[in-house]
């Protein structure tokens, strides 16, 4: 029971960490914690609402972030023929970032 309470507390703390990971584009943290929530749910019978809330928040933030990035990417590439080589280099870095965020 004590372990369960500690883990539920940890999940609640995780909910508050997620927005800062998104703000800092910490994709690895976000992707690493989605399966972690699944594992917690399977091993310990958390209240469904705690788990679902964390999981849904994480998924929604990842999807929203991806939509924002894809919109920005589309906007950036409209006039690609007018870009200089340095901009194209930045574009390639951005494309790699987008590939990482896929869930």
Tab-separated table of C-alpha atoms in Angstrom:
chain	number	residue	atom	x	y	z
A	1	UNK	CA	0.000	0.000	0.000
A	2	UNK	CA	2.862	2.376	0.856
A	3	UNK	CA	4.602	1.607	-2.454
A	4	UNK	CA	1.373	2.163	-4.328
A	5	UNK	CA	0.905	5.568	-2.673
A	6	UNK	CA	4.482	6.572	-3.504
A	7	UNK	CA	4.025	5.560	-7.133
A	8	UNK	CA	0.728	7.418	-7.431
A	9	UNK	CA	2.451	10.472	-5.974
A	10	UNK	CA	5.232	10.026	-8.554
A	11	UNK	CA	2.694	9.914	-11.367
A	12	UNK	CA	1.092	13.124	-10.143
A	13	UNK	CA	4.512	14.807	-10.082
A	14	UNK	CA	5.080	13.541	-13.608
A	15	UNK	CA	1.955	15.405	-14.710
A	16	UNK	CA	3.578	18.669	-13.636
A	17	UNK	CA	6.886	17.899	-15.384
A	18	UNK	CA	5.361	17.250	-18.790
A	19	UNK	CA	4.688	20.891	-19.804
A	20	UNK	CA	8.302	21.936	-19.126
A	21	UNK	CA	9.593	19.017	-21.203
A	22	UNK	CA	7.404	20.183	-24.063
A	23	UNK	CA	8.504	23.783	-23.674
A	24	UNK	CA	12.148	22.692	-23.762
A	25	UNK	CA	11.470	20.315	-26.653
A	26	UNK	CA	12.715	17.434	-24.504
A	27	UNK	CA	11.343	14.768	-26.805
A	28	UNK	CA	13.385	11.978	-25.257
A	29	UNK	CA	11.871	12.591	-21.797
A	30	UNK	CA	8.382	12.626	-23.278
A	31	UNK	CA	8.842	9.469	-25.314
A	32	UNK	CA	10.564	7.656	-22.437
A	33	UNK	CA	7.668	8.279	-20.051
A	34	UNK	CA	4.792	7.096	-22.238
A	35	UNK	CA	5.759	3.393	-21.942
A	36	UNK	CA	6.683	3.978	-18.297
A	37	UNK	CA	3.090	4.950	-17.572
A	38	UNK	CA	1.910	1.808	-19.343
A	39	UNK	CA	4.256	-0.319	-17.217
A	40	UNK	CA	3.137	1.332	-13.978
A	41	UNK	CA	-0.461	0.694	-14.905
A	42	UNK	CA	0.140	-2.990	-15.591
A	43	UNK	CA	2.224	-3.738	-12.492
A	44	UNK	CA	0.269	-1.738	-9.957
A	45	UNK	CA	-3.445	-1.285	-10.007
A	46	UNK	CA	-3.560	2.483	-10.026
A	47	UNK	CA	-6.861	4.203	-9.985
A	48	UNK	CA	-7.793	4.337	-13.634
A	49	UNK	CA	-8.292	8.095	-13.479
A	50	UNK	CA	-4.725	8.814	-12.297
A	51	UNK	CA	-3.171	6.722	-15.030
A	52	UNK	CA	-5.540	7.828	-17.792
A	53	UNK	CA	-5.095	11.454	-16.839
A	54	UNK	CA	-1.291	11.210	-17.080
A	55	UNK	CA	-1.343	9.190	-20.268
A	56	UNK	CA	-3.919	11.396	-21.978
A	57	UNK	CA	-2.115	14.564	-20.993
A	58	UNK	CA	1.175	13.238	-22.325
A	59	UNK	CA	-0.351	11.996	-25.594
A	60	UNK	CA	-2.286	15.224	-26.146
A	61	UNK	CA	0.766	17.386	-25.544
A	62	UNK	CA	2.889	15.299	-27.907
A	63	UNK	CA	0.231	15.437	-30.617
A	64	UNK	CA	-0.338	19.170	-30.198
A	65	UNK	CA	3.393	19.821	-30.285
A	66	UNK	CA	3.749	17.743	-33.428
A	67	UNK	CA	0.881	19.610	-35.104
A	68	UNK	CA	2.482	22.950	-34.240
A	69	UNK	CA	5.828	21.807	-35.594
A	70	UNK	CA	4.342	20.436	-38.790
A	71	UNK	CA	2.458	23.694	-39.360
A	72	UNK	CA	5.660	25.650	-38.753
A	73	UNK	CA	7.543	23.325	-41.071
A	74	UNK	CA	4.978	23.842	-43.853
A	75	UNK	CA	5.159	27.608	-43.378
A	76	UNK	CA	8.964	27.549	-43.429
A	77	UNK	CA	9.185	25.573	-46.647
A	78	UNK	CA	6.754	27.653	-48.720
A	79	UNK	CA	9.469	29.678	-50.456
A	80	UNK	CA	12.327	27.217	-50.222
A	81	UNK	CA	13.760	28.239	-53.616
A	82	UNK	CA	14.546	31.688	-52.142
A	83	UNK	CA	16.440	30.287	-49.161
A	84	UNK	CA	20.178	30.502	-48.699
A	85	UNK	CA	22.262	27.384	-47.876
A	86	UNK	CA	22.434	28.186	-44.138
A	87	UNK	CA	18.653	28.220	-43.935
A	88	UNK	CA	18.518	24.872	-45.707
A	89	UNK	CA	20.968	23.478	-43.137
A	90	UNK	CA	18.645	24.702	-40.355
A	91	UNK	CA	15.720	23.136	-42.170
A	92	UNK	CA	17.451	19.759	-42.182
A	93	UNK	CA	18.092	20.013	-38.421
A	94	UNK	CA	14.433	20.849	-37.923
A	95	UNK	CA	13.349	17.905	-40.088
A	96	UNK	CA	15.471	15.572	-37.916
A	97	UNK	CA	13.789	16.983	-34.816
A	98	UNK	CA	10.371	16.321	-36.347
A	99	UNK	CA	11.331	12.724	-37.087
A	100	UNK	CA	12.294	12.217	-33.429
A	101	UNK	CA	8.959	13.418	-32.095
A	102	UNK	CA	6.819	10.881	-33.954
A	103	UNK	CA	4.873	8.722	-31.540
